[in-house]
PDB file of C-alpha atoms in Angstrom:
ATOM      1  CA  UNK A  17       0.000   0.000   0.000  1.00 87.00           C
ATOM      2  CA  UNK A  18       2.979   2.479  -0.237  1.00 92.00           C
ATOM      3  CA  UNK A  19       2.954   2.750  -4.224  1.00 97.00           C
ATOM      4  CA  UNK A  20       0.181   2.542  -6.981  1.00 97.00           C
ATOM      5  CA  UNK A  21       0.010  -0.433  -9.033  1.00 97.00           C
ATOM      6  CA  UNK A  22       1.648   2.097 -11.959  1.00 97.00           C
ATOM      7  CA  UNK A  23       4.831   1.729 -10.029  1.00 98.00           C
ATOM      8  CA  UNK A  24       5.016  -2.132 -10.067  1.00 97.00           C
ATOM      9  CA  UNK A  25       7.919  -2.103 -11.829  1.00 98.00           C
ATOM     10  CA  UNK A  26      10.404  -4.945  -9.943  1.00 98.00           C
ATOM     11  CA  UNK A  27       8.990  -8.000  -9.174  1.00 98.00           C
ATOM     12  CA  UNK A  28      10.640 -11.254  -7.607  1.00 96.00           C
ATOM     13  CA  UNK A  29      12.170 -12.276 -10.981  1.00 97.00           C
ATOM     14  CA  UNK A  30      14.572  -9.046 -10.540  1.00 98.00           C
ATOM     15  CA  UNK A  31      16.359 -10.856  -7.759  1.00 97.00           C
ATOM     16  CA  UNK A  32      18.541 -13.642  -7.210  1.00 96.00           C
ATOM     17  CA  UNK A  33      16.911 -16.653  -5.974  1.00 96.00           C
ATOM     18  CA  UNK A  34      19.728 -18.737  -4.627  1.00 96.00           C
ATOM     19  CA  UNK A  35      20.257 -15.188  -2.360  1.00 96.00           C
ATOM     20  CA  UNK A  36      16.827 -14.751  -0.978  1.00 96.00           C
ATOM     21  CA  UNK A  37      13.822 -16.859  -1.051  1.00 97.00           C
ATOM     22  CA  UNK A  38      10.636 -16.030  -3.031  1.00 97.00           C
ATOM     23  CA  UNK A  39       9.018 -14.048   0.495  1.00 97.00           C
ATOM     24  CA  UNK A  40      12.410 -12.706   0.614  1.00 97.00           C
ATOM     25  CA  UNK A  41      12.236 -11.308  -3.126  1.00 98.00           C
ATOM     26  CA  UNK A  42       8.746  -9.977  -3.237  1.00 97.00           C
ATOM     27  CA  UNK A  43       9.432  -7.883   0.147  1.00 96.00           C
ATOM     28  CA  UNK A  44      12.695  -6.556  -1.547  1.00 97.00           C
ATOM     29  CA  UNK A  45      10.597  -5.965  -4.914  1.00 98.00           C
ATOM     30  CA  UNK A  46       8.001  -3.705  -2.666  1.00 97.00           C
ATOM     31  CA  UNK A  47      10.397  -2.105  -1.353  1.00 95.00           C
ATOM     32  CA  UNK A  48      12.424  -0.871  -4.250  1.00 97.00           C
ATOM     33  CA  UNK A  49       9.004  -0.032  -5.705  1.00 98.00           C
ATOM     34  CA  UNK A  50       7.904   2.068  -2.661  1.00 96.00           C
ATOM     35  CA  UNK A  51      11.378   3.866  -3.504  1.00 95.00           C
ATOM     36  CA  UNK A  52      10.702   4.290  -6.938  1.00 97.00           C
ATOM     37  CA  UNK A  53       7.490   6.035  -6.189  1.00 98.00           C
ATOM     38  CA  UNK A  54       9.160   8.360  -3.571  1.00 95.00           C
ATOM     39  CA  UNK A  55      11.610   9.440  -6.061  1.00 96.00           C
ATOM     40  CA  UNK A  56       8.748  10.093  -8.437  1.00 98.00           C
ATOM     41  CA  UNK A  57       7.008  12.411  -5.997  1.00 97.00           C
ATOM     42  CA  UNK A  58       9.979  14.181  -5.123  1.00 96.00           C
ATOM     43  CA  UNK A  59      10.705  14.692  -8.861  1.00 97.00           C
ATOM     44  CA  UNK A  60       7.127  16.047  -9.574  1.00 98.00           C
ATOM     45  CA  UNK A  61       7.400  18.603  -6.076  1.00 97.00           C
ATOM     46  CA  UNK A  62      11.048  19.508  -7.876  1.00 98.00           C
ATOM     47  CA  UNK A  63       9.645  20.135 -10.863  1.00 98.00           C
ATOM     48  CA  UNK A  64       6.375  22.386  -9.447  1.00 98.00           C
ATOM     49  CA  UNK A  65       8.661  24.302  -7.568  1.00 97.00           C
ATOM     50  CA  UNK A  66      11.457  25.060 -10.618  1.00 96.00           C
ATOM     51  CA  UNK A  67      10.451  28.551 -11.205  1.00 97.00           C
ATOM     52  CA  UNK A  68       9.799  30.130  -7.838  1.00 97.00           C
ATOM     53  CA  UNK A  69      11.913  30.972  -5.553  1.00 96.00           C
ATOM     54  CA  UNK A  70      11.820  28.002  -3.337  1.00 96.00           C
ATOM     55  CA  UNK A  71      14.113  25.604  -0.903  1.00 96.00           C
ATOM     56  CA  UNK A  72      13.085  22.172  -0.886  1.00 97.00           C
ATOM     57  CA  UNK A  73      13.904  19.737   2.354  1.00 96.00           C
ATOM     58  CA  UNK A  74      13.805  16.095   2.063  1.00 96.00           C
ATOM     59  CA  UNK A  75      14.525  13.181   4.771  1.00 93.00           C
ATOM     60  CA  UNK A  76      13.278  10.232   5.866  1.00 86.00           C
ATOM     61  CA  UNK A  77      12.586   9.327   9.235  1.00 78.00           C
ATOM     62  CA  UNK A  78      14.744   6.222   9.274  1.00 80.00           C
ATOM     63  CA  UNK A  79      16.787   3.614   7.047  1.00 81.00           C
ATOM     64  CA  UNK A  80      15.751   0.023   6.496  1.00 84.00           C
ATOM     65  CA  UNK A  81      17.485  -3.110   6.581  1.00 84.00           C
ATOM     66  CA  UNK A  82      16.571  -5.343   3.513  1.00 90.00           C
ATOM     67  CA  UNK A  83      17.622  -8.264   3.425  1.00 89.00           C
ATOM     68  CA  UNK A  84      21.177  -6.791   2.634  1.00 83.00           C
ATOM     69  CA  UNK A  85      23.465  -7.971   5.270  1.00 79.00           C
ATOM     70  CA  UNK A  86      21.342 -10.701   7.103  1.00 82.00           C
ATOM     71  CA  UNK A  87      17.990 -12.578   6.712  1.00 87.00           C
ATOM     72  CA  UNK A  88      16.069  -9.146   8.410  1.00 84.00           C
ATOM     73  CA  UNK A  89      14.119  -6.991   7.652  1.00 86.00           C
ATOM     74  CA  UNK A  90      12.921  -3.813   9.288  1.00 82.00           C
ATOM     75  CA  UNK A  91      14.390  -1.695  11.445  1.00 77.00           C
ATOM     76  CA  UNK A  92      15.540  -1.353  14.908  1.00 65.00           C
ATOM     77  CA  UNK A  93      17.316  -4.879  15.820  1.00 63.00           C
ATOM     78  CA  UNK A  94      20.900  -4.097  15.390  1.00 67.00           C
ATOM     79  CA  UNK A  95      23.605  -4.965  16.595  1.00 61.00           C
ATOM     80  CA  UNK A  96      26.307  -2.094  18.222  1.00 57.00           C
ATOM     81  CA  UNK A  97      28.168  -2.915  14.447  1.00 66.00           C
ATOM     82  CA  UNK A  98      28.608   0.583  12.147  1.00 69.00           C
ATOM     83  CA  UNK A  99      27.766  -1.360   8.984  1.00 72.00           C
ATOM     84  CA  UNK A 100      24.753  -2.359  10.136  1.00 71.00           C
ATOM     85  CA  UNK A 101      23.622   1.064  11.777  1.00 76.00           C
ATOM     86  CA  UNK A 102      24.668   2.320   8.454  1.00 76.00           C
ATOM     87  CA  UNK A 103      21.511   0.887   7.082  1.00 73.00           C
ATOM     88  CA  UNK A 104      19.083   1.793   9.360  1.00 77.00           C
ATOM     89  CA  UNK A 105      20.688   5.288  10.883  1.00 81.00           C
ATOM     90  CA  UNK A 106      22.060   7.377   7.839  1.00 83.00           C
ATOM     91  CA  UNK A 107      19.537   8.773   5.637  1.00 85.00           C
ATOM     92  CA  UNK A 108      19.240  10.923   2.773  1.00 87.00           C
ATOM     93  CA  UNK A 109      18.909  14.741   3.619  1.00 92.00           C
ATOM     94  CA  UNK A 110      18.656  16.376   0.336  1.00 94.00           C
ATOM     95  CA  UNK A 111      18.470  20.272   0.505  1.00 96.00           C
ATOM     96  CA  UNK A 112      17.200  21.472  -3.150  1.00 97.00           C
ATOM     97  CA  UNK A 113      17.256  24.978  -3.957  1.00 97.00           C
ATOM     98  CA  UNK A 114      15.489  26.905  -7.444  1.00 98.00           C
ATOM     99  CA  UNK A 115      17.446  29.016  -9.834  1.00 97.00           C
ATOM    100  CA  UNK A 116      15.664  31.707  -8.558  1.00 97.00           C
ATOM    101  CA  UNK A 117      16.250  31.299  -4.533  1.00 97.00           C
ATOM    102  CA  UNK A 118      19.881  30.883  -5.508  1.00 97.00           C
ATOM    103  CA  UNK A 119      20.011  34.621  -6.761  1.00 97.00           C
ATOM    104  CA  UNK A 120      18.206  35.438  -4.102  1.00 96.00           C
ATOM    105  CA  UNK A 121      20.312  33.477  -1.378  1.00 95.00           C
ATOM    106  CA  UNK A 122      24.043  33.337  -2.659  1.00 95.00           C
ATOM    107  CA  UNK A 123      25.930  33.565   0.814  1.00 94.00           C
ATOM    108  CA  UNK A 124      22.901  30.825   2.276  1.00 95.00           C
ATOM    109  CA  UNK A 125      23.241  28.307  -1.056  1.00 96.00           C
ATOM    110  CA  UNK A 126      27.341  28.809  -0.298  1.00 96.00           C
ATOM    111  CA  UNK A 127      26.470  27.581   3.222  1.00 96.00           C
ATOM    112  CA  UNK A 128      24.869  24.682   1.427  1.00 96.00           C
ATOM    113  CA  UNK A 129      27.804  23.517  -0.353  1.00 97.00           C
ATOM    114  CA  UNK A 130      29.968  23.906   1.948  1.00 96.00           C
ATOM    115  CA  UNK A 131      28.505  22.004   4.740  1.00 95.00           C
ATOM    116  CA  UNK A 132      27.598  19.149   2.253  1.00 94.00           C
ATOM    117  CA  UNK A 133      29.454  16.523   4.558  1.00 93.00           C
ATOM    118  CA  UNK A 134      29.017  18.158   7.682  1.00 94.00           C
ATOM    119  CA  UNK A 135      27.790  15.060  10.474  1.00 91.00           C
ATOM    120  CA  UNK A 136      23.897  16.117  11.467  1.00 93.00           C
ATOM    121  CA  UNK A 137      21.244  14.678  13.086  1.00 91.00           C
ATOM    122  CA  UNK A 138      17.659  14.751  12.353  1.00 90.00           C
ATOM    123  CA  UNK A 139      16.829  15.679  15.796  1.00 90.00           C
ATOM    124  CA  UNK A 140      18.495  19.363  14.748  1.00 94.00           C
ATOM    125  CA  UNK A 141      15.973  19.419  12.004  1.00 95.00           C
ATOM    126  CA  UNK A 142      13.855  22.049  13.614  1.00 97.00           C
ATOM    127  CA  UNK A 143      17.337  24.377  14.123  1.00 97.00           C
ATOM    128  CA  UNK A 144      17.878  24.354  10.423  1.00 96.00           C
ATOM    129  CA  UNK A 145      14.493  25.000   9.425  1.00 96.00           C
ATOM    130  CA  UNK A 146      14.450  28.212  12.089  1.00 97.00           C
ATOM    131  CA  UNK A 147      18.108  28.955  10.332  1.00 95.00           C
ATOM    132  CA  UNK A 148      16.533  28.890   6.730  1.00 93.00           C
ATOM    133  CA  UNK A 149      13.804  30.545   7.227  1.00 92.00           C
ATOM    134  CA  UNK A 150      15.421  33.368   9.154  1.00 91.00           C
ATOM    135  CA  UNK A 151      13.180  32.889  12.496  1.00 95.00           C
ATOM    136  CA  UNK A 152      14.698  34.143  15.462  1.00 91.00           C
ATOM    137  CA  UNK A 153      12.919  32.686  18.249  1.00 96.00           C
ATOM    138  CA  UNK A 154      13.721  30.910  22.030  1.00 97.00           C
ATOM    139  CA  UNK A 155      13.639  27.844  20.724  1.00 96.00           C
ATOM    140  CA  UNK A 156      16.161  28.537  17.800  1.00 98.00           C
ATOM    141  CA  UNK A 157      19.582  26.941  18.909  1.00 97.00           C
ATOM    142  CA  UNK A 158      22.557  27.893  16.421  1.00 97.00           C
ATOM    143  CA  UNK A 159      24.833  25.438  17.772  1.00 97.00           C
ATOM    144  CA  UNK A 160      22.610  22.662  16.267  1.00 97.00           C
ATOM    145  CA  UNK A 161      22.527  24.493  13.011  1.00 97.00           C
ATOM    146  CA  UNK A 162      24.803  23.313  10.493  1.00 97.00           C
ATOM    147  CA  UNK A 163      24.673  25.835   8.422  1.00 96.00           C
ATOM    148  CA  UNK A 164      25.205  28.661  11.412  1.00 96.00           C
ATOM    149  CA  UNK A 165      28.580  29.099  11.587  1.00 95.00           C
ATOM    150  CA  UNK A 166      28.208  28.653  15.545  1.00 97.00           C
ATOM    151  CA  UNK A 167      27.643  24.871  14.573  1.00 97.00           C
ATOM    152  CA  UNK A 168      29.180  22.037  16.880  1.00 95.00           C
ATOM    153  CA  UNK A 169      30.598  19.747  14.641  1.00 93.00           C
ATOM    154  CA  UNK A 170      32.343  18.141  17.553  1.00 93.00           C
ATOM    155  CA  UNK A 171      28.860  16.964  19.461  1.00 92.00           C
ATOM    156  CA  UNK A 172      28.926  13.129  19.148  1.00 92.00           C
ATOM    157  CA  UNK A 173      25.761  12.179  17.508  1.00 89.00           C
ATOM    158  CA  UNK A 174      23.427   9.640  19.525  1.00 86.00           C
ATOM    159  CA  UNK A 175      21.141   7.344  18.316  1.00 81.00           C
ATOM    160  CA  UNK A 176      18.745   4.841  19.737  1.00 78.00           C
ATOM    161  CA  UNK A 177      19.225   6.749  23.055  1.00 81.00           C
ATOM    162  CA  UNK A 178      22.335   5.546  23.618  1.00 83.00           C
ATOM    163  CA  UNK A 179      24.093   4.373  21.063  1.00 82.00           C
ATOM    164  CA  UNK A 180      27.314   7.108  20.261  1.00 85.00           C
ATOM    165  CA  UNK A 181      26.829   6.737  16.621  1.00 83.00           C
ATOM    166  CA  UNK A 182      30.221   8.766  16.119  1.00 86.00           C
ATOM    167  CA  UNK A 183      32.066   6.522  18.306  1.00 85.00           C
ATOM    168  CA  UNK A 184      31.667   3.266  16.671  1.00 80.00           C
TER     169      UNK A 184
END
């Protein structure tokens, strides 16, 4: 139920069966259809947005394990291993910005690029939003910012509630 039927594109013949079994297959086939959907939609809201002067945010809320190191799937049973936090802890966290709120924005899309690597954590998400939009406020912490130039790059990012994701 995460994709119309027009997205059906990968079925179980699309994977190898002496790797995963036919349950195995039609869960990975869902979910690189699901994917291919979301990458649609995020095309189309690209595309609306083109000509106006407009920043775009995306992330998802997690990862997901798929079958890709073990015989799991989901997320939230891992082990204290990097590779396998990889898969359900890193996200994409694409910032997309118009012709037209570049012009507009130089020195802000230069903070863009320039932070393109810089170690965040979705729990800052409502610090950059505040940043981008120029809201002074309370609740507006520039330390958790990465595009302020107050940023802590140093804070260890923690995940799972305990889990020093920077450590491992």
């Amino acid at each position: 139920n995460r994709y119309p039927n027009t997205f059906n594109k990968f079925t179980c013949a699309d994977y190898d069966e002496k790797k995963w079994d036919e349950s195995q297959r039609k869960i990975i086939a869902h979910y690189d259809n699901a994917t291919l959907y979301n990458d649609y939609v995020i095309n189309k809201l690209i595309n609306k947005c083109r000509d106006k002067n407009v920043c775009l945010i995306y992330l998802s809320d997690h990862g997901e394990e798929v079958y890709d190191e073990r015989d799991y799937m989901g997320h939230g049973d891992i082990s204290k291993s990097k590779k396998l936090l990889d898969y359900q802890v890193r996200i994409p966290f694409i910032i997309w910005v118009s012709d037209k709120f570049k012009l507009e924005n130089n020195e802000l899309v230069d903070k863009i690029k320039q932070n393109e690597n810089t170690p965040i954590t979705t729990n800052d998400i409502s610090h950059i939003l505040l940043g981008l939009g120029n809201i002074d406020c309370d609740y507006y912490k520039p330390n958790r910012d990465f595009l302020n130039d107050k940023y802590d790059k140093s804070r260890h990012r923690i995940t799972l509630n305990s889990v020093d994701y920077d450590a491992l």
